[in-house]
Structures are given as C-alpha cells and as structure tokens.
Coordinates of C-alpha atoms in Angstrom, one line a residue:
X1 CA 49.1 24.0 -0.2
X2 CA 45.7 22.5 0.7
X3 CA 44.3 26.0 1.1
X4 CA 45.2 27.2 -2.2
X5 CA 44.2 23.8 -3.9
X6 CA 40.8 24.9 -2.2
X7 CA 40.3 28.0 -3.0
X8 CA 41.7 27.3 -6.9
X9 CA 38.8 24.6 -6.6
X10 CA 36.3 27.2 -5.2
X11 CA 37.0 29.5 -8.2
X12 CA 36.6 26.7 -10.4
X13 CA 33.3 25.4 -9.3
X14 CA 32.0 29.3 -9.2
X15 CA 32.9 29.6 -12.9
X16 CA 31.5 26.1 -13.9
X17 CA 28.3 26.9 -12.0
X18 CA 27.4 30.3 -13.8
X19 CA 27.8 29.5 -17.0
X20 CA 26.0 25.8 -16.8
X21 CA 23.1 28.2 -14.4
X22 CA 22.9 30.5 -17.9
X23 CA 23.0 28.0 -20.5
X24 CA 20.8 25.3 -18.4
X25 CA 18.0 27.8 -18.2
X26 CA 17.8 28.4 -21.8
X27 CA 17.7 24.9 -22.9
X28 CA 15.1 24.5 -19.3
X29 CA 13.1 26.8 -20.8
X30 CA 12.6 25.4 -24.7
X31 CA 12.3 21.9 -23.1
X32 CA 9.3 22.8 -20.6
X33 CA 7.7 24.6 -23.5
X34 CA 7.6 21.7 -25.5
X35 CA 7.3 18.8 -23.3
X36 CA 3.6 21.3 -21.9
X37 CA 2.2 20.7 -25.9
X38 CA 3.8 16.9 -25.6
X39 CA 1.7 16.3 -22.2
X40 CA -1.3 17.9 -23.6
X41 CA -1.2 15.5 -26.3
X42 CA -0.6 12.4 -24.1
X43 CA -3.3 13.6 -22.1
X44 CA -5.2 13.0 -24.8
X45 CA -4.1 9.5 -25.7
X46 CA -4.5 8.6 -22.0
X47 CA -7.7 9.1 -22.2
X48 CA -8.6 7.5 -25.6
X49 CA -7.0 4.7 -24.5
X50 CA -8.0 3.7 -21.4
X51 CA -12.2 4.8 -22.7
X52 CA -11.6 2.0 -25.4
X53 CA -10.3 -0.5 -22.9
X54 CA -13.4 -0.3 -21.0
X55 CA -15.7 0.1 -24.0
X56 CA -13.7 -3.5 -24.6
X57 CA -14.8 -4.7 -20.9
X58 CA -18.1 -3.7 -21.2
X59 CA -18.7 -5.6 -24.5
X60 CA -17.0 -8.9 -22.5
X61 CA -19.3 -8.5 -19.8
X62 CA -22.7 -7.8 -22.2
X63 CA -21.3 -11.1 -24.5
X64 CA -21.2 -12.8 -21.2
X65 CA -24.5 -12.3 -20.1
X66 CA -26.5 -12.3 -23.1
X67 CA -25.6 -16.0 -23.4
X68 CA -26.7 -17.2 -19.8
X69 CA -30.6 -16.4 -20.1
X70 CA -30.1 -18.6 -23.9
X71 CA -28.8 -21.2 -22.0
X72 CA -31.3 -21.4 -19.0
X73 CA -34.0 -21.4 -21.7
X74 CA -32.4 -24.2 -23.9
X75 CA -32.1 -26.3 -20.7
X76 CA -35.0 -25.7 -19.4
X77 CA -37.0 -26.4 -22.7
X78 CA -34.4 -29.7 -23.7
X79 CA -35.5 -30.5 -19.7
X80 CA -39.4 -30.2 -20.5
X81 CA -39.5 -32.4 -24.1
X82 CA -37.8 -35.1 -22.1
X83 CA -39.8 -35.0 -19.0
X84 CA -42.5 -37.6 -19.4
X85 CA -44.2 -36.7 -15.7
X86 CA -42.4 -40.5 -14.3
X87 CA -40.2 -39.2 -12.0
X88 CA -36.9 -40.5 -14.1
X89 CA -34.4 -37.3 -14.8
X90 CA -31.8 -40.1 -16.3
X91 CA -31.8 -38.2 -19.7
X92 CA -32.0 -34.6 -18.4
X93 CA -28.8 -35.7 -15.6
X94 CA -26.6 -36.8 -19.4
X95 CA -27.5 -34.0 -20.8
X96 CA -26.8 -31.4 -17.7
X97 CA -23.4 -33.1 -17.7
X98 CA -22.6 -32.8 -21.5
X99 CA -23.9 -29.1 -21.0
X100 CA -21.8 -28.3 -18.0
X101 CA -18.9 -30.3 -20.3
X102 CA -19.1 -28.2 -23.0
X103 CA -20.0 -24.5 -21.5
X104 CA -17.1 -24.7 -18.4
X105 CA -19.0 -21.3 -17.0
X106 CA -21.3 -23.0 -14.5
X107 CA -20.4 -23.9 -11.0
X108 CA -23.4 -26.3 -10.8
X109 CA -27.1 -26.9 -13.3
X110 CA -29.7 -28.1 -10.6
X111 CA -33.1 -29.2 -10.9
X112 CA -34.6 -28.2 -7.6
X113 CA -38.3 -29.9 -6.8
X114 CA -41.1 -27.7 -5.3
X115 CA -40.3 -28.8 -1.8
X116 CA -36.9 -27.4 -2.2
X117 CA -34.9 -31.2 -3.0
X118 CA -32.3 -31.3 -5.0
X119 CA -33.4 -33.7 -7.5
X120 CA -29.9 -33.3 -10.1
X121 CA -27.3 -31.4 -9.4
X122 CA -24.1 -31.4 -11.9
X123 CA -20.8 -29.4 -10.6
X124 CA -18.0 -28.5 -12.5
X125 CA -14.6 -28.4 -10.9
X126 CA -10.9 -28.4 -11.9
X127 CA -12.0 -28.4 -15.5
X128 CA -14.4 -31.0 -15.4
X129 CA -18.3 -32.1 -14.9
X130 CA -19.7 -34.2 -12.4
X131 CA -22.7 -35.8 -11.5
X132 CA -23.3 -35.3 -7.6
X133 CA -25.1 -38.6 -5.8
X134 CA -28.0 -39.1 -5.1
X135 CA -26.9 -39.2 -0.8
X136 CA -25.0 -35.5 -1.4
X137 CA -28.0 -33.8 -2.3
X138 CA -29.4 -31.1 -0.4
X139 CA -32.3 -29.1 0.4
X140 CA -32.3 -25.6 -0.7
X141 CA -36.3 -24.6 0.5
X142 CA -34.6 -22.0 2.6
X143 CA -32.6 -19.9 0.3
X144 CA -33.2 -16.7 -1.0
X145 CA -33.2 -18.0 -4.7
X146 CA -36.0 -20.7 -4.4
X147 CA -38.1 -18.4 -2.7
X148 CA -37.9 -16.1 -5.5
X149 CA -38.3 -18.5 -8.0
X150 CA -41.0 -20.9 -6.8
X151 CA -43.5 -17.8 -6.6
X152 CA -42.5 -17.4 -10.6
X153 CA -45.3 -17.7 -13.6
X154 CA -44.7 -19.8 -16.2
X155 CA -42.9 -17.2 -18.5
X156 CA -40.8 -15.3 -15.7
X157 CA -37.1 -15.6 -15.2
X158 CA -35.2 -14.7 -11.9
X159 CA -31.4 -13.3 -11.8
X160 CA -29.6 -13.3 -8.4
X161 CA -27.1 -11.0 -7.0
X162 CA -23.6 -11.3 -8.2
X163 CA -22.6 -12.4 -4.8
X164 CA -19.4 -14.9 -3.7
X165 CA -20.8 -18.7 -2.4
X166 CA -22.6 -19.5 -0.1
X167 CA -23.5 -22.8 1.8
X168 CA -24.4 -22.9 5.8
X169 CA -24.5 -18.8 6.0
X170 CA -20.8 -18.9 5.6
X171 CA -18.3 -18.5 2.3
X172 CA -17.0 -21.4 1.3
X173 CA -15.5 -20.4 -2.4
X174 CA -14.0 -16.9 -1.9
X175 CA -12.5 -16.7 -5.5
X176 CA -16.0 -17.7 -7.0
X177 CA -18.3 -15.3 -7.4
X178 CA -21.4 -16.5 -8.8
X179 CA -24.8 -15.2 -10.7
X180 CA -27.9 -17.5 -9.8
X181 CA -30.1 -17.4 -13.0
X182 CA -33.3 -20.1 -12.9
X183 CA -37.1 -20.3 -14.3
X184 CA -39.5 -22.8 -13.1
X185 CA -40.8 -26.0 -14.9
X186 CA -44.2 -26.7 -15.8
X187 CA -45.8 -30.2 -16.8
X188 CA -49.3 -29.8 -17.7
X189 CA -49.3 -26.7 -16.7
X190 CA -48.5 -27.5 -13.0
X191 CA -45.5 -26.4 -11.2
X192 CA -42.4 -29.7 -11.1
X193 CA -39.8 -27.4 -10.1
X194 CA -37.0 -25.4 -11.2
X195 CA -33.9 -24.9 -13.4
X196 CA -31.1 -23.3 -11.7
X197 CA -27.3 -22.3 -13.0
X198 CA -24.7 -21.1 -10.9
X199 CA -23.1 -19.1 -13.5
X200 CA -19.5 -18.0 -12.4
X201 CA -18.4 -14.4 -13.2
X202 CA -15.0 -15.6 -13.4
X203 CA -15.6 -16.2 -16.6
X204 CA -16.1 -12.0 -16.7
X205 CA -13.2 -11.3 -14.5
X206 CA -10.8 -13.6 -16.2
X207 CA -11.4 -11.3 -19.4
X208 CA -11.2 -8.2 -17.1
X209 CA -8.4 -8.7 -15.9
X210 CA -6.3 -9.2 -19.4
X211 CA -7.6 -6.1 -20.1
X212 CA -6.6 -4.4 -17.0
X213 CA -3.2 -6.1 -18.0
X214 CA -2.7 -3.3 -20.2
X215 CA -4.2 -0.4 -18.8
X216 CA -2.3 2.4 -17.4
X217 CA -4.0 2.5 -14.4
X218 CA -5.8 0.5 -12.1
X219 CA -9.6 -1.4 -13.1
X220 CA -12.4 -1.5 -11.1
X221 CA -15.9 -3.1 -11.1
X222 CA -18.5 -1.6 -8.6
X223 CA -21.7 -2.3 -7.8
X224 CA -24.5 0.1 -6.9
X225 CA -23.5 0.9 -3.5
X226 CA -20.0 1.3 -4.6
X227 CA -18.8 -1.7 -3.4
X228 CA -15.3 -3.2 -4.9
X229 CA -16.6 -6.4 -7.1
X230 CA -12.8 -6.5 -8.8
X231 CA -10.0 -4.2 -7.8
X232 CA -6.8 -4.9 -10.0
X233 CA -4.8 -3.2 -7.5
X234 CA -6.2 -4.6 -4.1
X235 CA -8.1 -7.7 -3.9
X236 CA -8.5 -7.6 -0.1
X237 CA -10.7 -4.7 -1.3
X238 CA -13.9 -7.0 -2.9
X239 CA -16.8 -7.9 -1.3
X240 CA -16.8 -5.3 0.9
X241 CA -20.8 -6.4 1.6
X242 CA -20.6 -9.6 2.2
X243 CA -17.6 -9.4 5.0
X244 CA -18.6 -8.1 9.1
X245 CA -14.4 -6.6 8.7
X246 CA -14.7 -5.2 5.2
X247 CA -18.3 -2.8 5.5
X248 CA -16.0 0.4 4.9
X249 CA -14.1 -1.0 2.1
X250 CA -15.8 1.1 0.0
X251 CA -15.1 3.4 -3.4
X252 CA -17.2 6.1 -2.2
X253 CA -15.3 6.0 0.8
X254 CA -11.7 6.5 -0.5
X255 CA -13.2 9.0 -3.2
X256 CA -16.2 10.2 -2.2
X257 CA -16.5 13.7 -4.3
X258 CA -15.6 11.3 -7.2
X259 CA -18.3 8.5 -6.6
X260 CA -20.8 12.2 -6.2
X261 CA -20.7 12.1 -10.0
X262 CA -19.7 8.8 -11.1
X263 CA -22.6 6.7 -10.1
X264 CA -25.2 9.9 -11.8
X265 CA -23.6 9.4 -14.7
X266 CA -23.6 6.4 -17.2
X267 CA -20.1 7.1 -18.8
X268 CA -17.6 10.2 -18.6
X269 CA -14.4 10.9 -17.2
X270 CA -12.9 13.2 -14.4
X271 CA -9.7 14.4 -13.4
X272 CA -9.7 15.2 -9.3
X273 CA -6.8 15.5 -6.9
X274 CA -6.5 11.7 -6.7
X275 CA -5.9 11.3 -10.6
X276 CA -8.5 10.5 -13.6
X277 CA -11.3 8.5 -13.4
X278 CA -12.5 7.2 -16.7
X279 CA -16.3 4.9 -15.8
X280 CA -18.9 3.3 -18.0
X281 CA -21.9 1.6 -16.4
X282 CA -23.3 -1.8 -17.2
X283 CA -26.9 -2.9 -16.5
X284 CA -27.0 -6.2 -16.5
X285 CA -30.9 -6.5 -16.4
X286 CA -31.4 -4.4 -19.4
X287 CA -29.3 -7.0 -21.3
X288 CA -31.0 -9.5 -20.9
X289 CA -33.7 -7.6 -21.4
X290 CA -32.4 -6.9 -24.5
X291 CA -31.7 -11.0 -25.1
X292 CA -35.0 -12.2 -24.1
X293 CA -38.4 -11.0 -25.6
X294 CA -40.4 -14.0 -25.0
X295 CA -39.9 -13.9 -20.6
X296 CA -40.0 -10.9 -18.0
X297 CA -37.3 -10.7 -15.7
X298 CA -37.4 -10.5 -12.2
X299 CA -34.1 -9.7 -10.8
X300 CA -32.2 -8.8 -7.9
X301 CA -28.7 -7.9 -10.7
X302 CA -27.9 -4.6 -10.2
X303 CA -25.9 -2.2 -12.4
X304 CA -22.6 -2.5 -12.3
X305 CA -19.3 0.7 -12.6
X306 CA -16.6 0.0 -14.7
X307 CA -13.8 2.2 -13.5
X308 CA -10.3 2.7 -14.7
X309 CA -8.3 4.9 -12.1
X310 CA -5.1 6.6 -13.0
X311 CA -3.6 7.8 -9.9
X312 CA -2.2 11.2 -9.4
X313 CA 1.4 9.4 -8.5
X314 CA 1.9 7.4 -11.9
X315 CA 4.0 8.3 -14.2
X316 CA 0.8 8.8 -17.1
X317 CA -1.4 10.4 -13.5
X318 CA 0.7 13.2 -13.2
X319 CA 0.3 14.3 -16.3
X320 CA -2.8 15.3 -15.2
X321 CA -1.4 17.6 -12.1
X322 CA 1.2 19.1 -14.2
X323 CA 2.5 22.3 -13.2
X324 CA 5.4 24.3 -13.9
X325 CA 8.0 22.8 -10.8
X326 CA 6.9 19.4 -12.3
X327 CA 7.3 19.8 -16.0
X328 CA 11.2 21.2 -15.1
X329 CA 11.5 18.5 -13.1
X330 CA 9.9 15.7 -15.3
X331 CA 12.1 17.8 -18.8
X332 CA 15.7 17.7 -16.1
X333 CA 15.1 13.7 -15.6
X334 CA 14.0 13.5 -19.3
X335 CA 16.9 15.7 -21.3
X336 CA 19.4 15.2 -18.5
X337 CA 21.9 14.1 -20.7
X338 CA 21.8 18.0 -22.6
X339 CA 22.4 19.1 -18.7
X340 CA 25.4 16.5 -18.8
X341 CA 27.0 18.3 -22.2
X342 CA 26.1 22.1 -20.6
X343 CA 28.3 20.7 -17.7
X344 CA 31.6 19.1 -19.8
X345 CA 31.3 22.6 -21.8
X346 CA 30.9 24.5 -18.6
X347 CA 33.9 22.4 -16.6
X348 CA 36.2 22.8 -20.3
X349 CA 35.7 26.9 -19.8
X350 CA 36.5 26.8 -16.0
X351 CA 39.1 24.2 -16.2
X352 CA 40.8 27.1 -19.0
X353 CA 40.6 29.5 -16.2
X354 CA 41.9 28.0 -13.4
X355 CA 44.3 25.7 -15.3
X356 CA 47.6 28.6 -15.0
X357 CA 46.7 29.2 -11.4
X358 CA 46.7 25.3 -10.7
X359 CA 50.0 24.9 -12.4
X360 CA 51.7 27.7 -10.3
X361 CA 50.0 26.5 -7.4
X362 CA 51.1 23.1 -7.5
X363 CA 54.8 23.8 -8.2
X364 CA 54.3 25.9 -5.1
X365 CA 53.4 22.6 -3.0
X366 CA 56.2 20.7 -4.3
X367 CA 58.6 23.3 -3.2
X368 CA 57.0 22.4 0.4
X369 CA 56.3 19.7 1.1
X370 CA 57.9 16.0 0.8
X371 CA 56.9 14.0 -1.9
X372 CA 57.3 10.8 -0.6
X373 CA 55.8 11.2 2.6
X374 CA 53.2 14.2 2.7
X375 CA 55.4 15.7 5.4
X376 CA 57.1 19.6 5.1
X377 CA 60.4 19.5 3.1
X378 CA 63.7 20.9 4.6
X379 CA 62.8 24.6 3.8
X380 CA 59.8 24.8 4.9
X381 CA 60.1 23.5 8.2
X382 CA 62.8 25.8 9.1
X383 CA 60.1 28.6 7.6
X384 CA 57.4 27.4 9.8
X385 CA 60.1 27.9 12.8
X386 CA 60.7 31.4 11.8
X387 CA 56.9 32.0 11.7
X388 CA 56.5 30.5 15.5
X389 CA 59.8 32.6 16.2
X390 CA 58.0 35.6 15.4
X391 CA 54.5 34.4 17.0
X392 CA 56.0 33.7 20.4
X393 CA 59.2 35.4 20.7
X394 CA 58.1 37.5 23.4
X395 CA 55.9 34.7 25.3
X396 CA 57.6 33.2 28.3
X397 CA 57.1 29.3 26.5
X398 CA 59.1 26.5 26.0
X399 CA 59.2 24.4 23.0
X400 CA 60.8 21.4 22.0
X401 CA 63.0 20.4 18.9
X402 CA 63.2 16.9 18.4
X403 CA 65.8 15.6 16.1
X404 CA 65.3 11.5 14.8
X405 CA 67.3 9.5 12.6
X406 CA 66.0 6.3 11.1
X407 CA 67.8 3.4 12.5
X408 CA 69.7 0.7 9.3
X409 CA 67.8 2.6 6.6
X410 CA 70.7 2.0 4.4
X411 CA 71.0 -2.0 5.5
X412 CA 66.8 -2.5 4.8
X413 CA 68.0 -0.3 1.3
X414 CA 70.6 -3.0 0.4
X415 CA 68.9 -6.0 1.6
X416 CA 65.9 -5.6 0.8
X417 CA 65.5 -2.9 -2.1
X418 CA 64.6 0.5 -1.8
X419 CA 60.8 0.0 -1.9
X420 CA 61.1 -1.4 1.4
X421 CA 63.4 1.2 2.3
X422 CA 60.6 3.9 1.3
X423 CA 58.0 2.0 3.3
X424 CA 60.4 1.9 6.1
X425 CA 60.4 5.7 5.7
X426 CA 56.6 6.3 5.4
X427 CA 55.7 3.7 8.6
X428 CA 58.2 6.1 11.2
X429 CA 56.4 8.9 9.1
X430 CA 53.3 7.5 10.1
X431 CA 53.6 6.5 13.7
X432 CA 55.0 10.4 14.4
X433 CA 51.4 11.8 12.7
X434 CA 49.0 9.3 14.4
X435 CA 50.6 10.6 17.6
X436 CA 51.4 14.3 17.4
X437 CA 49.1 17.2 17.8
X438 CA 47.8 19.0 15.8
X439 CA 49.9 22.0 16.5
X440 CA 52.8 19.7 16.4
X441 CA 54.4 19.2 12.6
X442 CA 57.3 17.2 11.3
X443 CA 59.3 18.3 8.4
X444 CA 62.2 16.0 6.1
X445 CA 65.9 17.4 6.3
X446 CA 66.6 14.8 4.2
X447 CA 67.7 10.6 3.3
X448 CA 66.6 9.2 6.8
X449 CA 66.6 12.6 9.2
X450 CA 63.4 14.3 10.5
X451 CA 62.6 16.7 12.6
X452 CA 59.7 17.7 15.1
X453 CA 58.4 20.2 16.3
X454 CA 56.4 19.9 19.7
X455 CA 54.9 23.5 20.3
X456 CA 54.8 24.7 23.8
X457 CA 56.4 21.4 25.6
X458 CA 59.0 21.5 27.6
X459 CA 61.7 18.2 26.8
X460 CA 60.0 16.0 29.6
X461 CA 56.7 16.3 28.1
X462 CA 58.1 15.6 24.4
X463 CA 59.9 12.9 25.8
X464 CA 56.6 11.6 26.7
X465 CA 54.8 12.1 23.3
X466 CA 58.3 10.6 21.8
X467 CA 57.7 7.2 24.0
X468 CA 54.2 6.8 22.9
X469 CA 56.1 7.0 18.7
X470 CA 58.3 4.3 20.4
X471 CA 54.9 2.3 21.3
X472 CA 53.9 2.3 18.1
X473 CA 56.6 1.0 16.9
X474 CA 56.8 -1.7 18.9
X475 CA 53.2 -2.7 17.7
X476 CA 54.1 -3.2 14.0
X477 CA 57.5 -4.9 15.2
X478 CA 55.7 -7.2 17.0
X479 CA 52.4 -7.6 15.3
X480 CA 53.0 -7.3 11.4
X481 CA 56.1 -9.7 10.4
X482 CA 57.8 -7.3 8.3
X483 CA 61.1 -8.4 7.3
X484 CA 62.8 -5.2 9.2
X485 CA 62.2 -3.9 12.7
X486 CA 61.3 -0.3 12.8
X487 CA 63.9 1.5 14.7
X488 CA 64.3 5.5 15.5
X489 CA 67.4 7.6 17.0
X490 CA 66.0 10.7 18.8
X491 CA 66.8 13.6 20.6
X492 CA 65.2 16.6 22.1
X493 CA 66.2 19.9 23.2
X494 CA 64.3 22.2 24.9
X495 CA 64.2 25.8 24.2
X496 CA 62.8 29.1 24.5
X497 CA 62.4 32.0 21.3
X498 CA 63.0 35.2 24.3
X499 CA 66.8 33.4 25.3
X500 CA 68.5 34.5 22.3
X501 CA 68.8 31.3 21.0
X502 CA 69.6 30.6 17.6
X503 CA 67.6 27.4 15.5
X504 CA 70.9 26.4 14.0
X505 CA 72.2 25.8 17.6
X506 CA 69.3 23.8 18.6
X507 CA 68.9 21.4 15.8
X508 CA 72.6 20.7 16.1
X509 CA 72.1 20.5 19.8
X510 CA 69.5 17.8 19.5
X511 CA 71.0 16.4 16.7
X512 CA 74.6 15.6 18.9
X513 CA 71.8 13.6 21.3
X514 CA 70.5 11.7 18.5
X515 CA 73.7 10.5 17.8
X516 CA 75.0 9.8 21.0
X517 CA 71.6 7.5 21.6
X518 CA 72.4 5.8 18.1
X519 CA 76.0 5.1 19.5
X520 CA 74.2 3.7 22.0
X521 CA 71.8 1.3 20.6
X522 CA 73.9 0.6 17.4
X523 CA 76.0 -2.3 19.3
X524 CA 72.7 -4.1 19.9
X525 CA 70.9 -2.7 17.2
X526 CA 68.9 -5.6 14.7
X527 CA 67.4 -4.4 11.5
X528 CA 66.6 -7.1 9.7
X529 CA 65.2 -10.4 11.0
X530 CA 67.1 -13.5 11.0
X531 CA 64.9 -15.3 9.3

C-alpha cells in the first residue's frame, strides 16, 4: 500500500513539475524582460538621488564655514573698539560669553597674549557658556596654532586642521572635532595678541548625518589623504591619522582603484566591483576665500571628499551588478506569488490525473490492512504466508506462528466503553511492533485475536521475542495508571514449509495453546483495577 501511495505520489509530482517548469518559464521570461528596463530606470533614480543628497551636504558644510571667518572678524573688531590698551578685558569677557550664548558652535573664544597666556577663555558645554577663572588658564606658547598665528600680519587669518582635541599630546574629546580659526590683534599698530575660536564641526556632522539618514547607501567625509573624517557605517573608522592603532584605516585602502579616480576628480560617480560611488569635493579654503576679500588666508584646511557608497550587497547596490541569474532570482522573490498560482493550476491538472488511480489504490489498502491499528487484515496475512510458503518451501527453516488473544477485552468494552477497549487494542498492537523485526509482521483475524509471524525462528526463540512483548507490558501496567492491565494469551508453534504441513493446522495448533494458557491464567486473571 505504501508503495503504491508512493509511486501514485511520484507520478503526481512529475506531472505538477512539467507543466509549472513550462508555464514558469514563460511568465520567467516576460518578468526579467521587464524588471531589466525597471532596473535601468532605478539605476537612474539612484543616482539622481543620492548626487542631490550630497549637493545638499556640500551646501551645509559651505553655509557652515562661510559664517566662521564673519564671526572671527566681528569679534575680533567688537574686541579692538573696546580695548583701551589698560589691561581690563571685562567687556570683551561679557561679550565672548553672550557670543558663545548665542552661536552654540564654539567649543571655546580665547584671547591668547603674545607670550602664549590665556588672557579669556569662554567654553561652551552641555548647552551653555562659561567663563573659565582666572587660576584655570593655560599657556598655549607651544602649540602649533599660536605659532602660526603670532607670525601673522595685521590683515592675515589662519585656519587649522579639522582635527579631534587635543590638550597634553593626548585626545581628550573624541566626539569633538574641532576647526582652530584666529587673527591677531593690533593696538597702535603693535602686536596684543590673538583671537582664537574652536569652532566644532559637529555642527557639520550633525547635519551630515540627517542627510545620510536617508541615503541609500553609506556617507563618507574624507580628507586629502583619504582618511575617514565621518563614516555613517563605521565610526571606529575616523581619525584614522590621529590614532598609533588606526594608520590603515584608510578609504584608499579598502578601495584603492576607486580612491585612483576619486580624489583626481572634483565630482562624478563610478560603479566598481564594490558598488557605486557617487563624490563631490569641498575646499574649505576657497570658501572662505570666497567670504573674505578684505584678509589672506593662511591655512592648514585641506579639501575635503564627500562620498556616498552604495555597496554591491544592498538591495539598490545590486542593481548595479545585475546579470541575468540575478534578475530571475530578484523577478522569482518579486512575482513569486504568480509562481504560487502556476503551482495550484499545475497541482489542480496533476491531482485530475492521478485522482482515479488514488481512488483504486486506496480501496486496495483498505482491503489489507486493519483500520484501526495499521496492522495486515485477516486476508492478507494468510496471503503473505502463502508468499513465504512459496519463498522457502524448499529451505530447510523453521518458522514460528504465534497465535495471541487479548486477555478481558470484552470486560474493559463494558466497563469502561469501547474507546478504551480500542486503546486496549492499539497498546498490545504496539508493544508486538516496537519489538518484532522487521521481517517479522502481525496481521488481525479479528475482535481481540492476532497473529504473528516470526520468520526463521524456531518456538524457543519466539518464545523469547514473545517475553520481551510481555516486558512491555508490564512497563505500561506498572508505570502509566491506566484503569485496565494489559494482558495477552499466546501460543506458538513451530513449523517448517518442506513437512507438508498445512497453515490451517498450525494456526489451530497454536491457537489450542492460546487457549489452554488463557484457561490458565483466567482464574487469577485482573483486568480492571480495583480502584
């Protein structure tokens, strides 16, 4: 019966898979074709869109910076009107705070004397502007930006580095990046010092990265040498230069045929192996060139890359690595529900084939095998006999018939209903398979009698294989609580197909032992429990 059942289902699946295989590759075909001119499209609106989002970045960073050089000039000219050559900054410290109040972009607004003192110095931290005393302020004679600007004329400007802080040669604000702008001041045309604002290019990222909120890749701000200043996707990536453990964390390292053309170019876009790169350059110098008419600049700023990477992986990447074994795989995730209609028509066609064959097929089980417990029915046990009649009648073997009867089925039946009874049934069913071979079978003669069949043992060793049933048994008896006790009458003849012995005479041999053990146990025999 199982065989059949499989190779009815065999047919079946055959027929389902050649016509889903003929009509799949039609509707394959029309859906590749059309998503290639969709791509090509999207393709383009990739690129359009991702161009304008750093065209939107660059004119954030150029706002940004055209407004520091103002403000350096404003100070420092506010700072000169109110310096009356006495020594007292009280006016120029008010106004540094209400300046750092207002603008909320600069980490500090210094005056710095020619020896390098601190003379004011307002911070602004945590959203507010303070005014550092008089005891915290330092000497900055030895850093690079006083050098710079204490050799300054009159009308000169200097721009540092966007770099992250630094105080004692070590980092002490890594999610601060700053830009150093200053100019000195003159009094009578001698040297007093100089203005100094820490401007923090947070102010840039911050906007950078609401943009990069939205881009369908990954942004990226380089510098010259190709050093991360902003990586959307990997922070620990930044500052490459100014850490001993991050020298290599470079964008010409991870892409360096890309970075071959990037940094030659001032805007463009290429599609590589690793995805699309759409850059833009920004010189920060030449705006505030561009701001500034009335000062030269002398500055260490250099240009900066604004990148936005699609990778090859993404979803919008791959669009740029299409190929054929992509696109039908990309159309199959995309249309798979016209795959799942192709497939109900395909199984409705099959299932019209096989449907008669199932039908006869499964009337053919029933006549076989027992409903109720999976086991072969009276008929076709005593036709698997004749088959290992025919298959060993002249082999010298013994075999063993083993007739059981199901002990009070009809007491369990009236007691405790009939559903108990058939469990009854199916656990003595059970215990036999979980310990006969495999070339052993049991078939149903009917109400509560079975019979086995132990192929090639002689009555000794099916009494063995019978005790370990018995075993079994006992387990559930003793283990389970069931409101009956599992009990079997057996018996077992031994026989032999080349003695001229006939079935009938066997089963009824082992059937008289049966009964003559359930004479037996019957005077002691318990069914159900007494409680």
């Amino acid at each position: 019966m199982l065989a059949t059942l499989s190779k009815n289902k065999k047919m079946f699946i055959n027929y389902v898979m050649i016509i889903f295989l003929l009509l799949s590759f039609v509707v394959l075909f029309s859906s590749v074709f059309l998503q290639y001119k969709s791509n090509e499209v999207e393709k383009s609106s990739v690129i359009s869109n991702e161009q304008n989002l750093l065209k939107i970045e660059n004119n954030v960073v150029s706002n940004r910076i055209n407004k520091i050089s103002s403000d350096l000039l404003y100070l420092l000219d506010s700072f000169q009107l109110e310096d009356q050559g006495d020594g007292n900054y009280s006016k120029q410290e008010q106004q540094f705070l209400a300046f750092s109040s207002r603008k909320k972009i600069y980490n500090q607004i210094r005056f710095i004397d020619v020896e390098g003192n601190e003379v004011i110095r307002v911070n602004y931290k945590d959203n507010r502007a303070t005014l550092v005393e008089q005891n915290e302020l330092q000497n900055k004679q030895g850093r690079d930006y006083f050098q710079e600007t204490i050799r300054l004329e009159q009308d000169q400007i200097y721009i540092s580095r966007l770099e992250l802080n630094i105080e004692n040669k070590k980092i002490i604000e890594e999610d601060n990046p700053v830009i150093r702008i200053s100019a000195p001041h003159y009094l009578d045309g001698e040297l007093q010092g100089m203005i100094i604002l820490n401007y923090s290019a947070n102010d840039i990222f911050n906007q950078i990265r609401q943009v990069a909120s939205i881009s369908h890749g990954q942004i990226f701000m380089l510098d010259s040498q190709a050093y991360w200043l902003y990586n959307s996707h990997n922070r620990d990536k930044e500052w490459g230069f100014m850490y001993e453990n991050r020298t290599n964390h470079k964008f010409s390292k991870e892409f360096p045929t890309e970075w071959e053309k990037m940094h030659t170019d001032e805007s463009g876009y290429q599609v590589s192996k690793a995805g699309l790169f759409i850059y833009t350059s920004v010189a920060p110098s030449r705006l505030f060139r561009q701001t500034n008419t009335t000062h030269t600049y002398v500055s260490s700023l250099e240009d900066w890359l604004l990148v936005s990477y699609v990778p090859a992986q993404s979803q919008k990447g791959m669009l740029f690595s299409q190929d054929i074994w992509l696109l039908s795989l990309n159309s199959l995730k995309k249309n798979y529900y016209f795959y799942i209609i192709i497939l109900l028509i395909a199984i409705a066609i099959a299932a019209l084939i096989v449907t008669n064959k199932s039908k006869i097929e499964e009337i053919k089980y029933f006549s076989e095998y027992d409903v109720m417990t999976g086991v072969y029915n009276r008929r076709a046990g005593f036709h698997k006999l004749a088959q290992l009649y025919k298959k060993s009648a002249d082999k010298p073997v013994h075999h063993s018939l083993c007739f059981i009867d199901i002990n009070g089925l009809k007491e369990v039946n009236d007691a405790l209903g009939h559903e108990t009874g058939d469990e009854l049934i199916r656990s003595v069913v059970e215990g036999i398979k979980k310990n006969i071979r495999t070339n052993d079978f049991i078939s149903r003669l009917g109400g509560d009698e079975f019979l086995i069949l132990f192929e090639n043992l002689n009555a000794y060793e099916a009494e063995k294989v019978w005790q370990r049933i018995v075993k079994y048994y006992e387990s559930i008896n003793k283990n389970e609580g069931r409101p009956y006790l599992i009990g079997v009458s057996h018996g077992i003849e031994s026989f032999k197909f080349d003695a001229n012995q006939y079935i009938d005479a066997i089963i009824n041999s082992a059937d008289e032992k049966m009964y003559h053990e359930k004479r037996v146990v019957k005077k002691e025999m318990q069914v159900l429990r007494e409680n």
